[in-house]
Coordinates of C-alpha atoms and ligand atoms in Angstrom, one line a residue:
M1 CA 21.9 69.6 1.1
S2 CA 24.2 66.8 0.1
E3 CA 23.5 63.1 1.2
K4 CA 25.9 61.7 4.0
F5 CA 27.4 58.3 2.9
A6 CA 28.4 56.3 5.9
S7 CA 28.8 52.3 6.6
I8 CA 28.0 50.5 9.5
S9 CA 29.0 46.5 11.4
P10 CA 26.5 44.6 11.0
A11 CA 26.0 44.3 14.8
E12 CA 25.6 48.2 14.7
F13 CA 22.6 47.2 12.0
F14 CA 21.1 44.8 14.3
K15 CA 21.5 46.9 17.5
R16 CA 19.1 49.6 15.1
N17 CA 16.8 47.0 14.2
P18 CA 16.1 44.7 16.9
E19 CA 12.6 44.2 15.5
L20 CA 14.3 41.8 12.2
A21 CA 15.5 39.5 14.6
G22 CA 12.1 39.2 16.9
F23 CA 13.9 42.1 19.9
S24 CA 10.6 44.8 19.1
N25 CA 9.6 45.0 22.5
P26 CA 10.4 43.8 26.2
A27 CA 7.6 41.3 26.1
R28 CA 8.8 40.0 22.8
A29 CA 12.7 40.1 23.7
L30 CA 12.5 38.3 26.9
Y31 CA 10.8 35.3 24.6
Q32 CA 12.9 35.8 21.8
A33 CA 16.3 35.3 24.1
L34 CA 15.2 32.3 26.3
R35 CA 14.0 31.4 22.6
E36 CA 17.9 31.4 21.3
M37 CA 19.3 30.0 24.3
V38 CA 17.1 26.8 24.0
E39 CA 17.6 26.2 20.4
N40 CA 21.5 26.6 20.8
S41 CA 21.7 24.1 23.3
L42 CA 19.6 21.4 22.3
D43 CA 21.7 22.2 18.4
A44 CA 24.5 21.5 21.2
T45 CA 22.8 17.8 22.4
D46 CA 20.7 16.1 20.1
V47 CA 22.5 16.6 16.7
H48 CA 25.2 15.1 18.7
E49 CA 23.6 12.0 19.9
I50 CA 23.6 13.6 23.0
L51 CA 19.9 13.3 25.5
P52 CA 18.8 16.8 26.2
S53 CA 18.9 18.3 30.2
I54 CA 17.6 22.0 30.1
K55 CA 17.6 24.3 32.6
I56 CA 15.6 27.5 32.4
I57 CA 15.9 30.2 34.9
I58 CA 14.4 33.7 35.2
D59 CA 14.9 35.5 37.5
L60 CA 13.5 39.4 37.8
I61 CA 16.5 41.5 39.4
D62 CA 15.5 45.1 39.7
Q63 CA 12.1 45.6 40.2
D64 CA 12.1 49.2 39.0
K65 CA 13.7 48.7 36.0
Q66 CA 12.1 45.2 35.1
I67 CA 15.8 44.0 34.9
Y68 CA 16.0 40.0 34.6
K69 CA 18.5 37.5 34.6
L70 CA 18.3 34.7 32.0
T71 CA 20.3 31.9 32.5
V72 CA 19.8 28.6 30.0
E73 CA 22.1 25.6 31.1
D74 CA 22.9 22.8 28.5
N75 CA 25.2 19.1 28.9
G76 CA 26.0 19.4 25.5
I77 CA 29.2 19.5 23.1
G78 CA 30.6 23.0 24.9
I79 CA 32.5 26.0 23.5
P80 CA 36.1 25.4 22.9
P81 CA 37.2 28.3 24.3
H82 CA 39.4 29.9 21.6
V83 CA 35.9 30.5 19.2
V84 CA 33.6 31.5 23.2
P85 CA 34.0 35.2 22.9
D86 CA 33.3 35.0 18.8
A87 CA 30.5 33.0 18.9
F88 CA 28.8 35.7 21.5
G89 CA 30.5 38.5 20.1
R90 CA 30.6 38.9 16.2
V91 CA 27.7 38.7 14.9
L92 CA 27.4 36.7 12.2
Y93 CA 30.0 34.2 12.7
S94 CA 28.2 30.7 13.9
S95 CA 28.9 27.1 13.4
K96 CA 26.1 26.2 11.4
Y97 CA 26.7 27.8 8.2
V98 CA 27.2 24.1 6.8
I99 CA 24.8 22.1 5.0
R100 CA 23.5 20.4 7.7
Q101 CA 19.7 20.8 9.6
T102 CA 20.3 22.2 12.5
R103 CA 18.2 24.9 14.2
G104 CA 20.7 27.6 14.3
M105 CA 21.4 29.2 10.6
Y106 CA 22.1 32.6 10.3
G107 CA 24.4 33.1 13.3
L108 CA 23.0 35.6 14.5
G109 CA 20.4 35.0 17.5
V110 CA 22.3 34.7 20.7
K111 CA 24.5 38.5 19.0
A112 CA 21.0 40.0 18.8
A113 CA 20.4 38.7 22.0
V114 CA 23.7 40.1 23.5
L115 CA 23.0 43.2 21.5
Y116 CA 19.4 44.1 22.9
S117 CA 20.9 43.3 26.6
Q118 CA 23.1 46.1 26.7
M119 CA 21.1 48.7 25.2
Y120 CA 19.5 48.7 28.3
Q121 CA 21.6 48.0 31.0
D122 CA 25.0 47.4 32.0
R123 CA 26.0 44.0 32.7
P124 CA 28.1 41.9 30.1
V125 CA 26.9 38.1 29.3
E126 CA 28.0 35.3 31.2
I127 CA 29.3 32.8 29.6
M128 CA 30.8 28.9 31.6
T129 CA 31.6 26.4 29.2
S130 CA 33.4 22.9 28.8
P131 CA 33.9 20.7 25.8
I132 CA 34.0 17.7 25.9
N133 CA 36.7 15.8 27.4
S134 CA 37.8 18.9 29.0
K135 CA 40.1 18.9 31.7
R136 CA 39.1 22.6 32.5
I137 CA 35.7 24.4 32.3
Y138 CA 35.8 28.4 30.8
F139 CA 34.3 31.3 32.4
F140 CA 33.6 35.1 29.9
K141 CA 32.1 37.9 30.9
L142 CA 31.6 39.6 27.5
K143 CA 30.2 42.6 25.4
I144 CA 29.7 43.1 21.8
D145 CA 31.8 46.1 19.9
V146 CA 28.8 47.7 18.2
T147 CA 31.1 49.2 15.9
K148 CA 33.5 47.1 15.3
N149 CA 31.5 44.0 15.5
E150 CA 34.5 42.9 17.8
P151 CA 33.7 40.9 21.4
I152 CA 35.0 43.3 24.7
I153 CA 36.2 40.6 26.8
Y154 CA 35.7 41.7 30.6
E155 CA 36.6 38.7 32.1
R156 CA 38.0 34.8 31.6
S157 CA 39.0 32.7 34.0
S158 CA 39.1 28.4 34.3
I159 CA 38.8 26.2 36.9
L160 CA 39.6 22.4 37.2
N161 CA 36.6 20.3 35.5
D162 CA 36.9 17.2 38.1
K163 CA 33.7 16.2 37.7
G164 CA 34.1 15.6 33.5
F165 CA 31.3 18.0 32.9
H166 CA 30.4 19.0 29.3
G167 CA 28.0 21.9 28.3
T168 CA 27.4 25.2 28.1
S169 CA 25.2 27.7 30.8
V170 CA 24.8 31.3 29.3
T171 CA 23.5 34.1 31.6
L172 CA 22.5 37.3 30.3
Y173 CA 20.8 40.5 32.3
L174 CA 18.3 42.2 30.1
L175 CA 15.1 44.6 30.1
G176 CA 11.8 42.2 29.6
D177 CA 8.4 42.4 30.9
W178 CA 7.5 39.0 32.0
Q179 CA 3.7 39.4 32.6
R180 CA 3.2 40.2 28.7
S181 CA 5.5 37.0 28.3
K182 CA 4.4 33.9 30.2
A183 CA 2.0 32.7 28.3
R184 CA 3.8 32.5 25.2
I185 CA 7.3 31.5 27.5
Y186 CA 5.6 28.6 29.0
E187 CA 3.8 27.8 25.2
Y188 CA 7.3 27.3 23.7
I189 CA 8.8 25.1 26.5
K190 CA 5.4 23.2 26.3
R191 CA 5.9 22.6 22.4
T192 CA 9.0 22.3 22.1
Y193 CA 9.0 19.5 24.3
I194 CA 6.0 17.8 22.6
V195 CA 8.4 17.5 19.1
A196 CA 11.5 16.4 22.0
P197 CA 10.0 13.6 24.1
Y198 CA 14.0 12.6 24.7
A199 CA 14.7 15.7 26.8
E200 CA 14.2 16.8 29.9
F201 CA 13.3 21.0 30.7
F202 CA 13.4 22.5 33.8
F203 CA 11.8 25.7 34.3
K204 CA 12.0 28.0 36.9
D205 CA 10.2 31.6 36.2
P206 CA 10.3 34.3 37.9
E207 CA 7.5 34.0 40.3
G208 CA 9.1 31.0 41.7
N209 CA 6.9 28.6 40.0
V210 CA 8.9 25.3 38.6
V211 CA 8.1 23.1 36.1
Y212 CA 9.7 19.5 35.5
Y213 CA 9.1 18.4 31.6
K214 CA 10.2 14.6 32.5
R215 CA 11.9 12.9 29.6
L216 CA 9.6 10.8 28.1
T217 CA 12.0 8.0 26.0
T218 CA 15.9 7.8 25.3
K219 CA 15.3 7.4 21.6
I220 CA 16.7 9.8 19.5
P221 CA 16.3 11.2 16.2
E222 CA 19.3 10.2 14.1
P223 CA 21.4 12.8 13.7
P224 CA 21.3 15.2 10.4
K225 CA 24.7 14.3 8.5
E226 CA 27.0 17.0 6.7
V227 CA 26.4 16.8 2.7
K228 CA 28.0 19.0 0.1
P229 CA 25.7 21.1 -2.0
H230 CA 23.3 20.2 -5.0
P231 CA 23.4 21.6 -8.6
Y232 CA 20.3 22.9 -8.1
G233 CA 21.1 25.7 -5.4
V234 CA 24.0 26.7 -7.2
D235 CA 24.4 30.8 -8.1
I236 CA 27.4 32.3 -9.5
E237 CA 28.3 34.0 -6.3
L238 CA 28.5 29.9 -4.6
L239 CA 30.6 28.7 -7.2
K240 CA 33.0 31.9 -7.4
N241 CA 32.9 31.3 -3.6
M242 CA 34.0 27.9 -3.2
I243 CA 36.6 28.0 -5.9
A244 CA 38.4 30.6 -3.9
K245 CA 38.5 28.4 -1.0
Q246 CA 40.1 25.0 -2.0
K247 CA 43.3 24.8 -1.6
N248 CA 44.1 22.9 -5.0
D249 CA 43.3 23.5 -8.2
Y250 CA 40.6 21.2 -9.8
E251 CA 39.9 20.3 -13.4
V252 CA 36.5 21.8 -13.1
K253 CA 35.1 17.7 -14.1
D254 CA 36.9 17.2 -11.1
F255 CA 35.5 20.0 -8.7
L256 CA 31.9 19.1 -9.9
T257 CA 32.3 15.0 -8.9
K258 CA 34.1 15.8 -5.3
E259 CA 32.6 18.8 -5.0
F260 CA 28.8 18.3 -5.3
Q261 CA 26.1 15.6 -4.5
S262 CA 25.2 14.0 -7.2
V263 CA 27.2 14.4 -9.9
G264 CA 28.7 11.1 -11.4
D265 CA 32.1 11.5 -13.9
V266 CA 29.2 11.0 -16.8
T267 CA 26.5 13.6 -15.5
A268 CA 29.8 16.1 -15.0
L269 CA 31.1 15.7 -18.8
K270 CA 27.3 15.8 -20.6
I271 CA 27.2 19.1 -18.3
L272 CA 30.7 20.7 -18.6
E273 CA 29.5 20.0 -22.3
M274 CA 26.6 22.0 -22.1
A275 CA 27.9 24.8 -20.8
K276 CA 30.5 24.7 -23.6
I277 CA 34.1 24.5 -20.9
N278 CA 36.5 22.0 -21.3
P279 CA 36.9 18.9 -18.6
D280 CA 40.8 19.9 -17.8
K281 CA 40.9 23.6 -17.3
K282 CA 41.5 24.4 -14.0
I283 CA 39.0 26.1 -12.1
K284 CA 40.8 29.2 -10.6
S285 CA 41.0 29.8 -14.0
L286 CA 37.1 30.3 -15.0
K287 CA 36.6 33.5 -16.0
D288 CA 33.3 35.1 -15.6
D289 CA 31.0 34.3 -18.2
E290 CA 32.2 30.7 -18.3
L291 CA 31.2 30.9 -14.6
A292 CA 27.7 31.8 -16.3
R293 CA 27.6 29.0 -18.5
L294 CA 28.0 26.6 -15.8
T295 CA 25.2 27.6 -13.4
E296 CA 22.8 27.7 -16.3
A297 CA 24.1 24.1 -17.7
M298 CA 23.5 23.3 -14.0
K299 CA 20.1 24.7 -13.3
K300 CA 18.9 23.3 -16.8
F301 CA 20.6 19.8 -16.4
E302 CA 17.2 17.6 -15.6
D303 CA 18.8 14.4 -14.6
F304 CA 20.2 15.2 -11.0
R305 CA 19.5 12.9 -8.5
P306 CA 17.2 14.9 -6.2
P307 CA 19.2 17.0 -2.9
S308 CA 20.3 14.5 0.1
P309 CA 18.2 13.8 2.5
D310 CA 20.6 12.3 4.8
A311 CA 21.3 16.6 6.5
L312 CA 17.9 16.2 7.8
S313 CA 16.5 15.0 11.2
V314 CA 13.2 14.8 10.9
I315 CA 11.3 13.7 14.7
G316 CA 9.4 10.4 14.0
A317 CA 6.1 9.1 13.6
D318 CA 5.9 7.3 16.7
L319 CA 7.8 10.3 18.4
I320 CA 5.4 12.8 17.4
E321 CA 2.4 10.1 18.1
L322 CA 3.9 9.6 22.0
S323 CA 3.9 13.1 22.6
L324 CA 0.9 14.2 20.9
K325 CA -0.6 11.5 23.1
N326 CA 1.2 12.6 26.5
M327 CA 0.5 16.3 25.9
F328 CA -3.7 16.3 25.1
N329 CA -4.9 13.0 25.9
P330 CA -6.5 12.4 23.1
E331 CA -9.2 9.8 21.8
F332 CA -7.2 9.3 18.4
V333 CA -4.2 9.8 17.3
A334 CA -1.9 9.5 14.4
A335 CA 1.3 10.5 12.7
L336 CA 3.8 10.4 9.4
T337 CA 6.5 11.2 8.3
R338 CA 6.2 12.3 4.0
K339 CA 9.3 11.3 1.2
P340 CA 11.6 13.5 1.0
K341 CA 11.3 16.5 -1.5
A342 CA 13.6 19.1 -2.7
Y343 CA 12.6 23.1 -3.8
Q344 CA 15.4 24.6 -5.3
G345 CA 18.3 22.4 -4.3
H346 CA 17.5 22.4 -0.8
P347 CA 16.0 19.3 0.4
F348 CA 13.0 19.5 2.6
I349 CA 10.7 16.3 4.5
V350 CA 7.5 17.1 5.9
E351 CA 5.7 15.4 8.9
V352 CA 2.3 15.7 10.0
G353 CA 0.8 14.5 13.6
I354 CA -2.8 15.0 14.3
A355 CA -4.8 14.5 17.5
Y356 CA -8.5 14.0 18.5
G357 CA -11.4 14.1 20.5
G358 CA -10.6 12.4 24.6
A359 CA -9.7 15.7 26.6
I360 CA -8.8 17.8 23.2
Q361 CA -10.6 21.3 23.9
P362 CA -13.0 21.4 21.5
M363 CA -12.4 25.2 19.4
E364 CA -13.8 26.4 15.6
E365 CA -10.6 26.2 14.9
P366 CA -8.3 22.9 15.5
L367 CA -4.9 23.8 17.4
V368 CA -2.4 24.1 15.0
L369 CA 1.4 23.6 16.3
R370 CA 3.7 24.9 13.7
Y371 CA 7.2 23.0 13.7
A372 CA 10.2 23.9 11.7
N373 CA 13.1 22.0 12.3
K374 CA 12.0 21.4 15.6
I375 CA 11.5 24.8 16.3
P376 CA 8.1 25.3 17.9
L377 CA 6.9 28.6 15.9
I378 CA 4.5 30.5 18.1
Y379 CA 4.1 34.1 16.5
D380 CA 2.5 35.0 12.9
E381 CA 0.1 32.2 13.1
K382 CA -1.7 34.1 10.6
S383 CA 1.3 34.5 8.0
D384 CA 2.5 31.1 8.2
V385 CA 2.7 28.7 5.3
I386 CA 1.2 26.4 7.5
W387 CA -1.9 27.9 8.7
K388 CA -3.3 29.0 5.0
V389 CA -2.7 25.1 4.4
V390 CA -4.9 24.2 7.6
E391 CA -7.1 27.1 7.3
E392 CA -8.1 25.4 3.8
I393 CA -9.1 22.4 5.0
D394 CA -12.3 21.3 5.0
W395 CA -13.0 19.1 8.4
K396 CA -16.1 17.6 7.3
R397 CA -14.9 15.7 4.6
Y398 CA -13.0 13.8 7.5
G399 CA -15.9 12.7 9.9
I400 CA -15.8 16.3 11.8
E401 CA -19.1 17.6 11.5
E402 CA -19.1 19.8 15.2
E403 CA -19.2 23.1 15.3
Q404 CA -16.4 23.4 17.6
K405 CA -13.5 20.5 16.8
P406 CA -11.6 18.8 19.4
L407 CA -8.8 18.6 17.3
V408 CA -4.7 19.4 17.2
V409 CA -2.8 19.7 14.5
M410 CA 1.0 19.0 13.9
V411 CA 3.0 19.8 11.4
H412 CA 7.1 19.7 11.3
L413 CA 9.0 21.2 8.4
C414 CA 12.5 20.0 8.0
S415 CA 14.7 21.3 6.0
T416 CA 18.5 22.5 5.5
K417 CA 17.3 25.9 4.2
V418 CA 13.5 26.7 5.6
P419 CA 12.2 29.7 3.8
Y420 CA 11.9 32.1 7.1
K421 CA 9.9 35.3 6.1
S422 CA 12.5 37.1 9.0
A423 CA 15.7 36.3 11.2
G424 CA 13.5 36.1 13.8
K425 CA 12.4 32.7 13.1
E426 CA 7.9 32.9 13.6
S427 CA 6.7 32.1 10.6
I428 CA 7.4 30.5 6.7
A429 CA 7.5 31.3 4.1
D430 CA 5.0 30.0 1.0
V431 CA 6.9 28.3 -1.3
E432 CA 5.0 26.4 -3.9
E433 CA 6.8 23.1 -2.9
I434 CA 6.5 23.3 0.3
E435 CA 2.6 24.8 0.6
K436 CA 1.7 21.2 -1.6
E437 CA 3.8 18.9 0.9
I438 CA 2.0 19.8 3.9
K439 CA -1.5 19.7 2.3
N440 CA -0.5 15.9 0.7
G441 CA 0.8 15.6 4.6
I442 CA -3.1 16.7 5.7
M443 CA -4.7 15.2 4.1
E444 CA -3.1 11.4 4.1
V445 CA -3.1 11.6 8.1
S446 CA -7.1 13.0 7.8
R447 CA -7.8 10.0 5.7
K448 CA -6.8 8.0 9.0
L449 CA -9.1 10.3 11.7
R450 CA -12.2 9.7 8.7
L451 CA -11.6 6.1 9.0
Y452 CA -11.6 6.3 13.0
I453 CA -14.5 8.5 13.0
S454 CA -16.7 6.2 11.0
E455 CA -15.7 3.2 11.5
K456 CA -16.9 5.0 15.7
K457 CA -20.1 5.8 14.4
K458 CA -20.5 2.6 12.7
E459 CA -20.3 1.0 16.1
E460 CA -23.0 3.9 17.5
E461 CA -25.2 3.1 15.5
A462 CA -24.7 -1.2 15.7
R463 CA -24.5 0.0 19.0
K464 CA -28.2 1.5 19.0
K465 CA -30.0 -0.4 17.2
M466 CA -29.0 -3.1 19.7
L467 CA -30.2 -1.1 22.3
T468 CA -33.9 -0.6 20.8
Y469 CA -33.7 -4.5 20.7
L470 CA -34.4 -4.2 24.5
K471 CA -36.7 -2.3 24.3
Y472 CA -39.3 -5.5 23.3
I473 CA -38.0 -8.0 25.4
P474 CA -40.5 -7.9 28.4
E475 CA -42.9 -8.3 25.1
I476 CA -41.4 -10.4 23.7
A477 CA -41.0 -12.7 26.7
R478 CA -44.2 -12.3 27.5
S479 CA -45.4 -13.9 24.4
L480 CA -43.5 -16.9 24.2
A481 CA -44.5 -18.1 27.9
V482 CA -47.7 -17.2 27.1
F483 CA -46.8 -19.7 24.1
A484 CA -44.7 -22.1 26.0
T485 CA -46.6 -22.4 28.7
D486 CA -49.6 -23.6 27.2
D487 CA -51.1 -20.9 28.9
K488 CA -51.2 -22.3 32.6
K489 CA -51.1 -19.1 33.8
E490 CA -49.2 -19.7 37.3
L491 CA -46.2 -20.7 35.1
I492 CA -46.3 -17.6 32.8
P493 CA -43.9 -15.6 35.5
K494 CA -41.7 -17.3 35.9
V495 CA -41.1 -18.5 32.4
Q496 CA -41.7 -15.4 31.0
D497 CA -37.8 -14.1 33.8
E498 CA -35.9 -17.1 31.8
I499 CA -36.2 -16.3 28.5
Q500 CA -36.1 -12.6 29.6
S501 CA -32.6 -12.9 31.6
K502 CA -31.8 -15.2 28.7
L503 CA -32.5 -12.4 26.0
F504 CA -30.4 -9.8 27.6
E505 CA -27.8 -12.2 28.7
I506 CA -27.8 -12.8 24.0
V507 CA -27.6 -8.5 23.9
K508 CA -25.3 -7.9 26.3
K509 CA -22.4 -10.0 25.1
K510 CA -23.4 -8.6 22.0
L511 CA -23.1 -5.1 22.6
D512 CA -19.9 -6.1 24.3
V513 CA -20.7 -4.6 27.6
K514 CA -18.7 -5.2 30.7
D515 CA -19.7 -3.1 33.1
E516 CA -22.7 -4.1 34.8
E517 CA -23.4 -0.9 35.8
E518 CA -23.8 1.0 32.3
Y519 CA -25.7 -2.3 31.2
K520 CA -28.1 -1.7 34.2
M521 CA -28.8 1.8 33.1
Y522 CA -29.4 0.3 29.2
R523 CA -32.3 -1.7 30.7
V524 CA -34.1 0.7 32.6
E525 CA -33.5 3.5 30.3
A526 CA -35.1 0.9 27.6
L527 CA -37.3 -0.3 29.2
Ligands
LIG1 N1 25.1 26.3 23.9 C1 25.5 26.1 23.2 N2 26.3 25.1 23.2 C2 27.0 25.1 22.2 N3 27.3 26.4 20.9 C3 26.8 26.7 21.2 C4 26.1 27.3 22.5 N4 25.5 28.0 22.3 C5 25.9 28.8 21.2 N5 27.2 28.2 20.6 C6 27.6 28.2 19.7 O1 27.3 29.5 19.0 C7 26.9 30.0 17.5 C8 26.4 31.3 17.5 O2 25.3 31.0 17.6 P1 24.0 32.4 17.6 O3 23.0 32.2 18.0 O4 24.3 34.0 17.6 O5 23.8 31.5 15.7 P2 23.4 30.6 15.4 O6 22.7 29.2 17.0 O7 24.7 29.6 14.6 O8 22.3 31.0 14.4 P3 21.1 31.2 14.4 O9 21.1 33.2 14.0 O10 19.8 30.7 13.1 O11 20.4 31.2 15.4 C9 26.2 29.0 17.0 O12 26.5 28.5 15.9 C10 27.1 28.0 17.6 O13 28.5 27.1 17.1

């Protein structure tokens, strides 16, 4: 029998393999669709220095068929009306194919949700949007033509925007399973809020429950800037692609200095010498073998400055501490942002937060909160590099002796390219440089915890010591009273009482006991 060959569109590919984008079953699909929409909303707000107000509503609209209506609304930058159909109806269409840290990166998320949606019910996706300063609010209803990977527009209209609204609201109908996704959806929203305390979230679930997470601060992290590629991240195809896109036919030396970061005149000349290419040669005339030599020289050259961290946007130690305190009410909290590092030409920064004791529920393993580019990662915990590192930490070395540890470890990796293991963005691959940074970050913040625990222990020991003195006070007071009254028996009780009170007073001061009740308790116990 002969093989039958055919070609399929990217839309068809993801329709056939929805699990690759996280849409593997109705429970996971409801969670994943919500995630994709919330992440788009956050990218449309905080990346543009707008304090996010995000509204999420899930309704069950067909009990028999388990069809849910999911709406996510934001106050973001909105979407220009001419790109809406492609943004929601053409797989691999995105505004995020630039070198800048955003939650989105594949140009797939919301389309994967639309594809899944139209597989099990027939309502189109509904979009309402108004870009900043737009005089009109636009409405669309559309589906994806799976064979052509194109939007099919069912409705398009607009109304006057007389209230100055800007932002986007997306409504999707899909086969879901609320009962089996409920815990994870709540966890996702909570963990998203932990790293975005400058956002407010309103959530109404299909059972009618409403949660509101209020904005804790108006301090918004500095947004990421778009940067040029770093020479370490280059390959032959990328070079070809960049050259093809150039309007002017640069000389190769100028091309290197103008289109890449960290390349000045001297460096460009050195690279071209290594690649044996004439610096005046026009880029469009470069042959394949020359491009290969140029790529190799760019990879081998050792003196580039590391990739610029300007494209990254960290959360910041103070916001992490604020959120951990607010969420867990711990007795100790610390956080830090490590210095920028790079892997394969991509800059990255690791942030770590730790919370201990107080109201934290003790568990055998610490509670690990994993984040990548401000997205909480909920599924596939055990296959993630963050988990791998946390698992290897010997907490006893940091003063945590308990079998059941009241401990939360939060790790945030931000990068212009997070090495996710799949398009569903649930776990980070073990890249050596990243693994090492996470380890160093956890160790550094844990040393602060160790210091806190050891000081606390010292204080407790000192306290215990003082408390044992209490036991001896009546005895000492009696002996001193006998001594001070020259054995005049009738005076002894009074003097003994005076000495005793004085001594108790001294210990009380030393112990720093402010609460009279607590002090009495010690006394009773000690006596
Ligand atoms: N709420 C929104 N506000 C503004 N723009 C949006 C919104 N939702 C989607 N977009 C636009 O639509 C594009 C496509 O979104 P989509 O979720 O498919 O991919 P992405 O976010 O770019 O990447 P990823 O697949 O990694 O999530 C986005 O790049 C963005 O430009």
